[in-house]
PDB file of C-alpha atoms in Angstrom:
ATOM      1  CA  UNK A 127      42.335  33.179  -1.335  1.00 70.00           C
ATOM      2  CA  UNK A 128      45.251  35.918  -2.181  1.00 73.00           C
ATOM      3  CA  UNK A 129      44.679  38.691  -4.361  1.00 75.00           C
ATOM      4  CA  UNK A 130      46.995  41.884  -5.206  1.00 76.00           C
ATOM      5  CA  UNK A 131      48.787  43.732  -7.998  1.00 80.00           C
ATOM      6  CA  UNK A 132      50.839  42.062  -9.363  1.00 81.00           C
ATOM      7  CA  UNK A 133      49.656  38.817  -7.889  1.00 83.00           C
ATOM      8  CA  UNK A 134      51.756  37.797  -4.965  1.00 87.00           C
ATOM      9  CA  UNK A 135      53.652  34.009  -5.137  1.00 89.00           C
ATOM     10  CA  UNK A 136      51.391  31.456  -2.822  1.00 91.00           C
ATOM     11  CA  UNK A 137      53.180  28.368  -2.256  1.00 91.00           C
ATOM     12  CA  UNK A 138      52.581  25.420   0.831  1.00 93.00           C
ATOM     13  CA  UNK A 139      54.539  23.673   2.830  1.00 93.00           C
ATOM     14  CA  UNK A 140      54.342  20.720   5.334  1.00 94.00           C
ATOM     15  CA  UNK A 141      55.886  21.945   8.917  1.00 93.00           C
ATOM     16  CA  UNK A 142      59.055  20.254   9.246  1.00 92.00           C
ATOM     17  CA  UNK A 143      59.516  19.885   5.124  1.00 91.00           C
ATOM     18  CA  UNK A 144      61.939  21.469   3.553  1.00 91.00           C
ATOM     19  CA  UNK A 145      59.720  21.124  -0.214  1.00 92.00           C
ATOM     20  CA  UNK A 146      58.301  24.315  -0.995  1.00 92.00           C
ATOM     21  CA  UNK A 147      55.121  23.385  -2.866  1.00 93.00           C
ATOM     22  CA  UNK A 148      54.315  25.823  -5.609  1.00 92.00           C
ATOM     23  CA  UNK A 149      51.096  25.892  -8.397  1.00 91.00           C
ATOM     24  CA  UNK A 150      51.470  23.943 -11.700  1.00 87.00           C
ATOM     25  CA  UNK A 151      54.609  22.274 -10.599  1.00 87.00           C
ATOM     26  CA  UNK A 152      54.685  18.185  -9.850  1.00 84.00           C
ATOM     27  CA  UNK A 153      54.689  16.889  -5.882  1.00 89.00           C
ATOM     28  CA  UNK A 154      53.732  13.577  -6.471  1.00 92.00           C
ATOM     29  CA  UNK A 155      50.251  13.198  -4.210  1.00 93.00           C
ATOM     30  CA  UNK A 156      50.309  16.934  -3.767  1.00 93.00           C
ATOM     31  CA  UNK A 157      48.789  19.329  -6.030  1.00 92.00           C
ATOM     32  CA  UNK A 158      48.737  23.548  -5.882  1.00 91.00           C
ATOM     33  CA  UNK A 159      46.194  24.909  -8.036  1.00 89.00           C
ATOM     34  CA  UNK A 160      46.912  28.143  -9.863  1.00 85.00           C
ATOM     35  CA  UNK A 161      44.484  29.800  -7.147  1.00 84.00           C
ATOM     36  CA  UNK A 162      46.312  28.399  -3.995  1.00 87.00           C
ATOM     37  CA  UNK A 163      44.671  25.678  -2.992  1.00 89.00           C
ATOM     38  CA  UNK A 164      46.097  22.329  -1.995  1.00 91.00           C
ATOM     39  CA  UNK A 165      45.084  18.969  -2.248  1.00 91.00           C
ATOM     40  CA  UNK A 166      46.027  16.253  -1.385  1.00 92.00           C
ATOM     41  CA  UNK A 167      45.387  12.497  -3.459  1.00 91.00           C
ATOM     42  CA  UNK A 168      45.180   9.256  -1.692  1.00 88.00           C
ATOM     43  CA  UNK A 169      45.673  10.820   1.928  1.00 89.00           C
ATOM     44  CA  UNK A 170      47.642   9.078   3.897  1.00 88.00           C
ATOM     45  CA  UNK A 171      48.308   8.670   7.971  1.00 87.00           C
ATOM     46  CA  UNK A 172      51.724  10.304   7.607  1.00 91.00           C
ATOM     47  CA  UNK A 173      49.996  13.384   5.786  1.00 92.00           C
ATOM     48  CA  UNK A 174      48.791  14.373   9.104  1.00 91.00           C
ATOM     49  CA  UNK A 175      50.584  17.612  10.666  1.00 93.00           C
ATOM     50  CA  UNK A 176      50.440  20.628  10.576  1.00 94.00           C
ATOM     51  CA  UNK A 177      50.518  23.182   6.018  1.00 94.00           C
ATOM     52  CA  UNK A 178      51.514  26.426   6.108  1.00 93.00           C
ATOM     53  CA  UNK A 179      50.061  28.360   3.447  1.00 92.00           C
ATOM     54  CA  UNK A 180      52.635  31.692   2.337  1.00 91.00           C
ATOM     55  CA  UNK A 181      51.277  34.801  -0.104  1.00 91.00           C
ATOM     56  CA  UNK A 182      54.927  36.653  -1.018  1.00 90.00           C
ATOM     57  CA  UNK A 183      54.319  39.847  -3.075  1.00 88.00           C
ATOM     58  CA  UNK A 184      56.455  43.259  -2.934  1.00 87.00           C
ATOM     59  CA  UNK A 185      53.948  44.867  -0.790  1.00 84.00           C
ATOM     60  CA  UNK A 186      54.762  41.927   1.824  1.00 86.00           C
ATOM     61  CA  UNK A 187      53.798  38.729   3.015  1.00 88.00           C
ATOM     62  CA  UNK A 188      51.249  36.449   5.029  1.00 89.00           C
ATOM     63  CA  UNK A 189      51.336  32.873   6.244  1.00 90.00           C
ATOM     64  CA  UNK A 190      48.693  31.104   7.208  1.00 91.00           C
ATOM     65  CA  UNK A 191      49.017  27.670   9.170  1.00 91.00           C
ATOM     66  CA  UNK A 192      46.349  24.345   9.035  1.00 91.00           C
ATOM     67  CA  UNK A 193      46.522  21.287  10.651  1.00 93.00           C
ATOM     68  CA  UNK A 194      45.383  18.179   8.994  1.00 92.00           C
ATOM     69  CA  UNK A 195      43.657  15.306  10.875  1.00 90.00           C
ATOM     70  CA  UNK A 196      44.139  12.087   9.121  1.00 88.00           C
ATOM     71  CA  UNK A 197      41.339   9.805  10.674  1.00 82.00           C
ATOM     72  CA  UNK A 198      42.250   5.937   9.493  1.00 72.00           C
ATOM     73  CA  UNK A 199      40.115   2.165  10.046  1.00 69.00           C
ATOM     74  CA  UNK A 200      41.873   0.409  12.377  1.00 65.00           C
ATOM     75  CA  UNK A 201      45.134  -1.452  10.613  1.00 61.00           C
ATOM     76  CA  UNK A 202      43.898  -4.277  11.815  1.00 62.00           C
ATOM     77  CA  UNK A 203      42.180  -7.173   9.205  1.00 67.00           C
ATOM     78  CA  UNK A 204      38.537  -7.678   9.822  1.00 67.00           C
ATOM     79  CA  UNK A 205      37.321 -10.273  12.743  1.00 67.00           C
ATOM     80  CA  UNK A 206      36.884 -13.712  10.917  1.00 71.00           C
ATOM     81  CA  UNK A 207      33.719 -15.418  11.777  1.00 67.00           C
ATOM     82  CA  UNK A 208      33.734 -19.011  12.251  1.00 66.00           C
ATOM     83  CA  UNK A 209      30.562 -21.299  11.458  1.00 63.00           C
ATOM     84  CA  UNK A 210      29.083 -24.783  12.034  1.00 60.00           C
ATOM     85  CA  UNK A 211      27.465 -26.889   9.157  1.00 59.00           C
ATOM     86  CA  UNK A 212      25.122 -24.730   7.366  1.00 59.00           C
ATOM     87  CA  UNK A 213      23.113 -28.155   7.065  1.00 60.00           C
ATOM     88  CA  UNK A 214      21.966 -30.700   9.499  1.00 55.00           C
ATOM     89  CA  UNK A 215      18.994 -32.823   9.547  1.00 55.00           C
ATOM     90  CA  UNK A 216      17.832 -34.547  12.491  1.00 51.00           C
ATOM     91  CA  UNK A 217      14.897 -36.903  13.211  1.00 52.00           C
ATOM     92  CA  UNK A 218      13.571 -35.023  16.034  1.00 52.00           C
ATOM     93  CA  UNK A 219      10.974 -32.207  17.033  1.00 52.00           C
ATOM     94  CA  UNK A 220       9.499 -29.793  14.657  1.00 52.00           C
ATOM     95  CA  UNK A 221      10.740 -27.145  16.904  1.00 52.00           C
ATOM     96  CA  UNK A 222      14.014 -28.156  16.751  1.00 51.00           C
ATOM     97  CA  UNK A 223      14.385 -28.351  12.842  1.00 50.00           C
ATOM     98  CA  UNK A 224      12.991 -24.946  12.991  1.00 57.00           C
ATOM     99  CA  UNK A 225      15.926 -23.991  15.202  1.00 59.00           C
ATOM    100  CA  UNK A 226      18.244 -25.451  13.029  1.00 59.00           C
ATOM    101  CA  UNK A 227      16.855 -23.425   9.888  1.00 63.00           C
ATOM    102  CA  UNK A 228      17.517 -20.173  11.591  1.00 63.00           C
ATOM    103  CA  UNK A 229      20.732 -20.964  12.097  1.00 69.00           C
ATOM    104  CA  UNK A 230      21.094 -21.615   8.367  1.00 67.00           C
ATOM    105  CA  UNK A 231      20.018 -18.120   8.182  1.00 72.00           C
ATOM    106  CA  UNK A 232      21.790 -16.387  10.821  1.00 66.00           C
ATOM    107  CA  UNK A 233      25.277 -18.497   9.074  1.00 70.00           C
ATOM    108  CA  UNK A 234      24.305 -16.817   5.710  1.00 75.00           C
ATOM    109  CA  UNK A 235      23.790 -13.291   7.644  1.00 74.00           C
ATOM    110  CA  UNK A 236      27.386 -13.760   9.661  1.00 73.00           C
ATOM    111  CA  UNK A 237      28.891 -14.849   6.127  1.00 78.00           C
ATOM    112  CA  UNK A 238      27.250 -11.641   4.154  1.00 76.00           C
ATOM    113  CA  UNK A 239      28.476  -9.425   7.131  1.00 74.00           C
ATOM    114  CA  UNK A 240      31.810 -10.972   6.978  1.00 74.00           C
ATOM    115  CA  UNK A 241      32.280  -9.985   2.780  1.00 75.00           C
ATOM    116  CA  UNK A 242      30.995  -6.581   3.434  1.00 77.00           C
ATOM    117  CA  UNK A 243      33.656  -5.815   5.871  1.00 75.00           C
ATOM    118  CA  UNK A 244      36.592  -7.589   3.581  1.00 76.00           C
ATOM    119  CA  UNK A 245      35.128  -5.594   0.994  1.00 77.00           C
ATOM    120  CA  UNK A 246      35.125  -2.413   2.519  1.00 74.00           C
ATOM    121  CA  UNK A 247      38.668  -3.022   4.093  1.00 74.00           C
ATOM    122  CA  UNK A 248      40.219  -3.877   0.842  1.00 75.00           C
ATOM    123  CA  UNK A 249      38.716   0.020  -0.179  1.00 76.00           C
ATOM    124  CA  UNK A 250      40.165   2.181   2.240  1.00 70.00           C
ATOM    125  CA  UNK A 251      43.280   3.546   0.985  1.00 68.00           C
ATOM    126  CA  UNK A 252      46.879   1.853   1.593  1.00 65.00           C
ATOM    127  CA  UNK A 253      45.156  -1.536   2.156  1.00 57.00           C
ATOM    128  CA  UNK A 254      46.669  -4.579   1.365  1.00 57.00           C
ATOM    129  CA  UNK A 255      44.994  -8.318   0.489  1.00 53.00           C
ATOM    130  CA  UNK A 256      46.180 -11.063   2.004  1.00 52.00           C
ATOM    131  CA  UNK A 257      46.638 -14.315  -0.336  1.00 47.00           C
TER     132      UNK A 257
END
């Protein structure tokens, strides 16, 4: 937060930028509010590093530096889960239909678990579907 009279200039800037990142002006993913604060849309791995913060007014100036830690879901597509016949009927033991009706269910678990990961994959930012 800066305050002073008049009010001093705040701009950011990403160490190792040379784009000066003022309020009310466009940077693409990048926004400066008119009170200085920075944020950032759709964060990305190569937003990680280290924002300086800079308050310029004619009584003088102060920086202030952050460092962003971009944490990211593996890059890697989720593990694909292969299954047997969901049904099977054989003329043996009770026991061993019963066995074969859990594995109906433990299929329909594996294939539920399986959507829920493509799903949330296919949310995180940057990601991609495959055809």
């Amino acid at each position: 937060e800066t305050a002073g009279n008049p009010p001093p200039a705040v701009f950011w800037q990403k160490e190792g930028s040379q784009v000066l990142m003022f309020p009310n002006q466009n940077h693409g993913r990048f926004k400066v509010t008119s009170n200085g604060e920075l944020i950032i849309s759709g964060v990305q791995k190569a937003d990680e590093g280290w924002y300086v913060c800079s308050a310029l007014s004619v009584a003088g100036s102060e920086t202030e530096r952050a460092y962003l830690k971009v944490a990211v879901i593996s890059d890697r597509p989720p593990p694909i889960i292969s299954q047997g016949p969901t049904t099977m009927t054989l003329n043996i033991a009770q026991d061993c239909n019963a066995e074969l009706n859990r594995q109906a269910e433990l299929n329909k678990e594996l294939e539920a678990e399986n959507a829920r990961l493509t799903r949330l994959l296919a949310q995180q930012p940057g990601a991609h579907q495959e055809a």
